PDB file of C-alpha atoms in Angstrom:
ATOM      1  CA  MET A 964       0.049  -9.198 -10.304  1.00 94.00           C
ATOM      2  CA  LYS A 965      -3.324 -11.053 -11.178  1.00 97.00           C
ATOM      3  CA  THR A 966      -6.504 -11.045  -8.900  1.00 97.00           C
ATOM      4  CA  LEU A 967      -9.159 -13.482  -9.186  1.00 97.00           C
ATOM      5  CA  CYS A 968     -12.489 -13.066  -7.397  1.00 97.00           C
ATOM      6  CA  LEU A 969     -14.520 -16.690  -7.279  1.00 97.00           C
ATOM      7  CA  VAL A 970     -18.509 -16.074  -6.807  1.00 97.00           C
ATOM      8  CA  ARG A 971     -20.945 -18.790  -6.108  1.00 96.00           C
ATOM      9  CA  HIS A 972     -24.173 -18.237  -7.379  1.00 97.00           C
ATOM     10  CA  ALA A 973     -26.738 -16.621  -5.365  1.00 96.00           C
ATOM     11  CA  THR A 974     -29.886 -18.910  -4.156  1.00 95.00           C
ATOM     12  CA  ALA A 975     -31.624 -20.520  -6.778  1.00 96.00           C
ATOM     13  CA  GLU A 976     -35.113 -21.916  -7.052  1.00 95.00           C
ATOM     14  CA  ASN A 977     -34.959 -25.366  -6.119  1.00 92.00           C
ATOM     15  CA  ASN A 978     -38.325 -26.787  -7.761  1.00 88.00           C
ATOM     16  CA  TYR A 979     -36.881 -27.938 -11.158  1.00 90.00           C
ATOM     17  CA  SER A 980     -36.120 -31.050 -12.177  1.00 88.00           C
ATOM     18  CA  TYR A 981     -32.528 -32.065 -12.709  1.00 82.00           C
ATOM     19  CA  ASP A 982     -33.126 -31.419 -16.372  1.00 88.00           C
ATOM     20  CA  GLU A 983     -34.542 -28.175 -16.075  1.00 94.00           C
ATOM     21  CA  ASP A 984     -31.129 -27.430 -14.006  1.00 93.00           C
ATOM     22  CA  LEU A 985     -29.836 -24.615 -16.353  1.00 95.00           C
ATOM     23  CA  ILE A 986     -32.865 -22.756 -16.038  1.00 95.00           C
ATOM     24  CA  ARG A 987     -33.106 -22.425 -12.460  1.00 95.00           C
ATOM     25  CA  PRO A 988     -33.781 -18.324 -11.254  1.00 96.00           C
ATOM     26  CA  LEU A 989     -32.324 -16.926  -8.450  1.00 97.00           C
ATOM     27  CA  GLN A 990     -34.811 -17.039  -5.407  1.00 96.00           C
ATOM     28  CA  GLU A 991     -35.642 -13.139  -4.179  1.00 97.00           C
ATOM     29  CA  CYS A 992     -33.813 -13.584  -1.123  1.00 96.00           C
ATOM     30  CA  GLY A 993     -30.840 -14.781  -3.755  1.00 96.00           C
ATOM     31  CA  CYS A 994     -31.344 -11.580  -5.565  1.00 97.00           C
ATOM     32  CA  ASP A 995     -30.755  -9.796  -2.319  1.00 96.00           C
ATOM     33  CA  ASP A 996     -27.821 -11.213  -1.367  1.00 95.00           C
ATOM     34  CA  ALA A 997     -26.033 -10.996  -4.415  1.00 96.00           C
ATOM     35  CA  LYS A 998     -26.885  -6.879  -4.701  1.00 96.00           C
ATOM     36  CA  ARG A 999     -25.701  -6.871  -0.772  1.00 94.00           C
ATOM     37  CA  MET A1000     -22.392  -9.013  -1.682  1.00 94.00           C
ATOM     38  CA  ALA A1001     -21.706  -7.301  -5.040  1.00 94.00           C
ATOM     39  CA  LYS A1002     -22.131  -3.594  -3.205  1.00 93.00           C
ATOM     40  CA  ASN A1003     -19.579  -5.341  -0.301  1.00 89.00           C
ATOM     41  CA  LEU A1004     -17.117  -6.063  -2.965  1.00 90.00           C
ATOM     42  CA  ALA A1005     -17.645  -2.925  -5.116  1.00 88.00           C
ATOM     43  CA  ASN A1006     -16.396  -1.114  -1.659  1.00 87.00           C
ATOM     44  CA  CYS A1007     -13.083  -2.810  -1.706  1.00 86.00           C
ATOM     45  CA  PRO A1008     -10.292  -2.201  -3.997  1.00 83.00           C
ATOM     46  CA  PHE A1009     -11.490  -4.306  -6.717  1.00 87.00           C
ATOM     47  CA  GLN A1010     -12.808  -3.750  -9.967  1.00 91.00           C
ATOM     48  CA  PRO A1011     -12.974  -6.653 -12.376  1.00 95.00           C
ATOM     49  CA  GLN A1012     -12.132  -5.859 -16.225  1.00 95.00           C
ATOM     50  CA  LEU A1013     -13.564  -9.144 -16.967  1.00 96.00           C
ATOM     51  CA  ILE A1014     -16.713 -11.111 -15.281  1.00 97.00           C
ATOM     52  CA  ILE A1015     -16.572 -14.623 -16.901  1.00 98.00           C
ATOM     53  CA  ALA A1016     -19.711 -16.623 -15.786  1.00 98.00           C
ATOM     54  CA  SER A1017     -21.399 -20.363 -16.135  1.00 97.00           C
ATOM     55  CA  PRO A1018     -24.159 -20.171 -18.945  1.00 97.00           C
ATOM     56  CA  ALA A1019     -26.609 -21.316 -15.893  1.00 97.00           C
ATOM     57  CA  LYS A1020     -29.400 -18.945 -15.567  1.00 98.00           C
ATOM     58  CA  ARG A1021     -28.747 -18.049 -11.926  1.00 98.00           C
ATOM     59  CA  THR A1022     -25.182 -17.308 -12.749  1.00 98.00           C
ATOM     60  CA  GLN A1023     -26.285 -15.443 -15.035  1.00 98.00           C
ATOM     61  CA  GLU A1024     -28.224 -13.451 -13.045  1.00 98.00           C
ATOM     62  CA  THR A1025     -25.656 -13.321 -10.408  1.00 98.00           C
ATOM     63  CA  ALA A1026     -23.508 -12.247 -12.692  1.00 98.00           C
ATOM     64  CA  ARG A1027     -25.620  -9.275 -14.174  1.00 98.00           C
ATOM     65  CA  ILE A1028     -26.330  -7.923 -10.326  1.00 98.00           C
ATOM     66  CA  PHE A1029     -22.327  -7.813  -9.926  1.00 97.00           C
ATOM     67  CA  ALA A1030     -22.084  -6.385 -13.025  1.00 97.00           C
ATOM     68  CA  ALA A1031     -24.244  -3.342 -12.314  1.00 96.00           C
ATOM     69  CA  ALA A1032     -22.670  -2.819  -8.804  1.00 95.00           C
ATOM     70  CA  TYR A1033     -19.319  -2.109 -11.019  1.00 94.00           C
ATOM     71  CA  ASN A1034     -21.617  -0.298 -14.063  1.00 93.00           C
ATOM     72  CA  ILE A1035     -20.209  -2.869 -16.531  1.00 92.00           C
ATOM     73  CA  ASN A1036     -22.534  -3.305 -18.866  1.00 91.00           C
ATOM     74  CA  ALA A1037     -24.059  -6.892 -18.980  1.00 89.00           C
ATOM     75  CA  SER A1038     -23.247  -7.510 -22.821  1.00 88.00           C
ATOM     76  CA  ALA A1039     -19.383  -7.819 -21.349  1.00 87.00           C
ATOM     77  CA  ILE A1040     -20.034 -11.015 -19.219  1.00 96.00           C
ATOM     78  CA  LYS A1041     -17.770 -13.650 -20.394  1.00 98.00           C
ATOM     79  CA  THR A1042     -20.514 -16.732 -20.872  1.00 98.00           C
ATOM     80  CA  VAL A1043     -18.301 -20.204 -20.398  1.00 98.00           C
ATOM     81  CA  GLU A1044     -19.709 -23.281 -20.922  1.00 97.00           C
ATOM     82  CA  LYS A1045     -16.902 -25.323 -19.126  1.00 96.00           C
ATOM     83  CA  ILE A1046     -17.818 -23.373 -15.948  1.00 97.00           C
ATOM     84  CA  TYR A1047     -20.999 -25.435 -15.624  1.00 96.00           C
ATOM     85  CA  GLU A1048     -20.494 -28.587 -13.505  1.00 93.00           C
ATOM     86  CA  ALA A1049     -16.840 -28.046 -13.723  1.00 95.00           C
ATOM     87  CA  SER A1050     -14.099 -29.836 -11.846  1.00 96.00           C
ATOM     88  CA  VAL A1051     -10.915 -27.950 -10.692  1.00 96.00           C
ATOM     89  CA  GLU A1052      -9.177 -29.281 -13.398  1.00 96.00           C
ATOM     90  CA  ASN A1053     -11.626 -27.629 -15.882  1.00 97.00           C
ATOM     91  CA  LEU A1054     -11.655 -24.568 -14.021  1.00 97.00           C
ATOM     92  CA  LEU A1055      -7.849 -24.199 -14.105  1.00 97.00           C
ATOM     93  CA  ASP A1056      -8.158 -24.303 -17.568  1.00 97.00           C
ATOM     94  CA  VAL A1057     -10.613 -21.674 -17.954  1.00 97.00           C
ATOM     95  CA  ILE A1058      -8.035 -18.952 -15.782  1.00 98.00           C
ATOM     96  CA  GLN A1059      -5.164 -20.289 -17.572  1.00 97.00           C
ATOM     97  CA  ALA A1060      -6.870 -19.234 -20.860  1.00 97.00           C
ATOM     98  CA  ILE A1061      -7.613 -15.590 -19.740  1.00 98.00           C
ATOM     99  CA  ASP A1062      -5.981 -12.858 -21.961  1.00 97.00           C
ATOM    100  CA  ASP A1063      -3.590 -11.465 -19.916  1.00 98.00           C
ATOM    101  CA  GLN A1064      -4.550  -7.774 -21.074  1.00 97.00           C
ATOM    102  CA  TYR A1065      -6.954  -8.473 -18.208  1.00 97.00           C
ATOM    103  CA  ASP A1066      -5.788  -8.062 -14.692  1.00 97.00           C
ATOM    104  CA  LYS A1067      -8.423  -8.399 -12.451  1.00 96.00           C
ATOM    105  CA  VAL A1068     -11.199 -11.172 -13.534  1.00 97.00           C
ATOM    106  CA  LEU A1069     -14.643 -11.990 -11.547  1.00 97.00           C
ATOM    107  CA  LEU A1070     -15.438 -15.492 -11.952  1.00 98.00           C
ATOM    108  CA  VAL A1071     -19.057 -16.764 -11.265  1.00 98.00           C
ATOM    109  CA  GLY A1072     -19.423 -20.865 -10.912  1.00 97.00           C
ATOM    110  CA  HIS A1073     -20.938 -23.338  -9.166  1.00 97.00           C
ATOM    111  CA  ASN A1074     -20.503 -25.907  -6.267  1.00 95.00           C
ATOM    112  CA  PRO A1075     -19.057 -28.130  -5.633  1.00 96.00           C
ATOM    113  CA  GLY A1076     -16.259 -26.868  -8.373  1.00 96.00           C
ATOM    114  CA  ILE A1077     -15.728 -23.321  -6.885  1.00 96.00           C
ATOM    115  CA  SER A1078     -15.213 -24.752  -3.053  1.00 95.00           C
ATOM    116  CA  GLU A1079     -12.790 -27.127  -4.537  1.00 95.00           C
ATOM    117  CA  LEU A1080     -11.212 -24.456  -6.446  1.00 96.00           C
ATOM    118  CA  GLY A1081     -10.426 -21.965  -3.536  1.00 94.00           C
ATOM    119  CA  ASN A1082      -9.292 -24.745  -1.499  1.00 94.00           C
ATOM    120  CA  TYR A1083      -7.097 -26.095  -4.144  1.00 94.00           C
ATOM    121  CA  PHE A1084      -5.198 -22.663  -4.080  1.00 95.00           C
ATOM    122  CA  ILE A1085      -5.712 -21.945  -0.103  1.00 93.00           C
ATOM    123  CA  GLN A1086      -5.665 -25.100   1.541  1.00 88.00           C
ATOM    124  CA  ASN A1087      -8.571 -25.733   3.272  1.00 82.00           C
ATOM    125  CA  VAL A1088     -10.227 -21.955   3.393  1.00 85.00           C
ATOM    126  CA  THR A1089     -13.488 -23.339   3.203  1.00 81.00           C
ATOM    127  CA  ALA A1090     -15.172 -26.465   3.503  1.00 79.00           C
ATOM    128  CA  ASN A1091     -17.889 -25.260   1.209  1.00 88.00           C
ATOM    129  CA  LEU A1092     -18.508 -21.349  -0.007  1.00 91.00           C
ATOM    130  CA  PRO A1093     -22.067 -20.617   0.474  1.00 93.00           C
ATOM    131  CA  THR A1094     -24.490 -19.191  -2.295  1.00 95.00           C
ATOM    132  CA  CYS A1095     -23.134 -15.701  -3.368  1.00 95.00           C
ATOM    133  CA  GLY A1096     -19.962 -16.146  -0.892  1.00 94.00           C
ATOM    134  CA  ILE A1097     -16.937 -14.577  -2.248  1.00 94.00           C
ATOM    135  CA  LEU A1098     -13.151 -15.774  -2.435  1.00 94.00           C
ATOM    136  CA  CYS A1099     -10.514 -13.117  -3.718  1.00 95.00           C
ATOM    137  CA  LEU A1100      -7.286 -14.162  -4.419  1.00 95.00           C
ATOM    138  CA  LYS A1101      -4.066 -12.672  -5.822  1.00 96.00           C
ATOM    139  CA  PHE A1102      -1.364 -14.122  -7.800  1.00 97.00           C
ATOM    140  CA  ALA A1103       2.459 -13.266  -7.887  1.00 95.00           C
ATOM    141  CA  THR A1104       2.644 -13.570 -11.577  1.00 96.00           C
ATOM    142  CA  ASP A1105       1.774 -11.394 -14.685  1.00 96.00           C
ATOM    143  CA  SER A1106       0.262 -14.239 -16.830  1.00 98.00           C
ATOM    144  CA  TRP A1107      -3.194 -16.297 -16.201  1.00 98.00           C
ATOM    145  CA  SER A1108      -1.427 -19.181 -17.456  1.00 97.00           C
ATOM    146  CA  GLU A1109       1.247 -19.458 -14.950  1.00 96.00           C
ATOM    147  CA  ILE A1110      -1.571 -19.323 -12.308  1.00 94.00           C
ATOM    148  CA  LEU A1111      -0.755 -22.005  -9.220  1.00 87.00           C
ATOM    149  CA  MET A1112      -1.237 -22.827  -6.014  1.00 86.00           C
ATOM    150  CA  THR A1113       2.270 -21.778  -4.869  1.00 86.00           C
ATOM    151  CA  ASN A1114       1.986 -18.539  -6.028  1.00 90.00           C
ATOM    152  CA  ALA A1115      -1.908 -17.866  -4.647  1.00 94.00           C
ATOM    153  CA  GLU A1116      -2.661 -15.172  -1.703  1.00 94.00           C
ATOM    154  CA  LEU A1117      -6.286 -14.938   0.056  1.00 93.00           C
ATOM    155  CA  VAL A1118      -6.861 -11.433   0.091  1.00 92.00           C
ATOM    156  CA  LEU A1119     -10.840 -11.599   1.055  1.00 88.00           C
ATOM    157  CA  ASN A1120     -13.222 -14.624   2.339  1.00 87.00           C
ATOM    158  CA  ASP A1121     -16.765 -12.901   2.445  1.00 81.00           C
ATOM    159  CA  TRP A1122     -20.428 -14.637   3.097  1.00 78.00           C
ATOM    160  CA  PRO A1123     -23.377 -13.391   3.289  1.00 75.00           C
ATOM    161  CA  ARG A1124     -24.505 -14.193   6.896  1.00 58.00           C
ATOM    162  CA  LYS A1125     -28.259 -13.990   7.801  1.00 44.00           C
ATOM    163  CA  ASP A1126     -27.350 -11.336  10.693  1.00 41.00           C
ATOM    164  CA  LYS A1127     -25.816  -8.657   7.989  1.00 39.00           C
ATOM    165  CA  ILE A1128     -29.476  -8.660   6.106  1.00 32.00           C
ATOM    166  CA  ALA A1129     -30.605  -4.966   6.466  1.00 29.00           C
TER     167      ALA A1129
END
């Protein structure tokens, strides 16, 4: 059994040009959402063995916040360039290339790819995963190379909601 949690990066600053997109940092509210959502996920029976993230600053910051919630050293986050502006096909390539020694993986990426991937595995699970939204999926397989929509099961769909802010 393999478990994959898809996380859309938290809310980022938006006063950057298109050419500066990779260096956009999280907003303060994005950091707060990421901390709260990481804590929510850490309270579930899911302990990632691997965190994979896009090279964009906002995904790296989100990944580090999730790593801290699990006491995982930030240097253990694997950066995969192919995740940035990825299509479903590219994201599937990344997932299917994960070493089978890992059973539980957290992938931090961007929309529209993350939402489209969630909908690929679970039909109409979300129209648009919000910033710092989480989809966790279990797959009835022992190999990441065999991850398919036909062996996926949704186990968590969690969104940061303004009414949850303490």
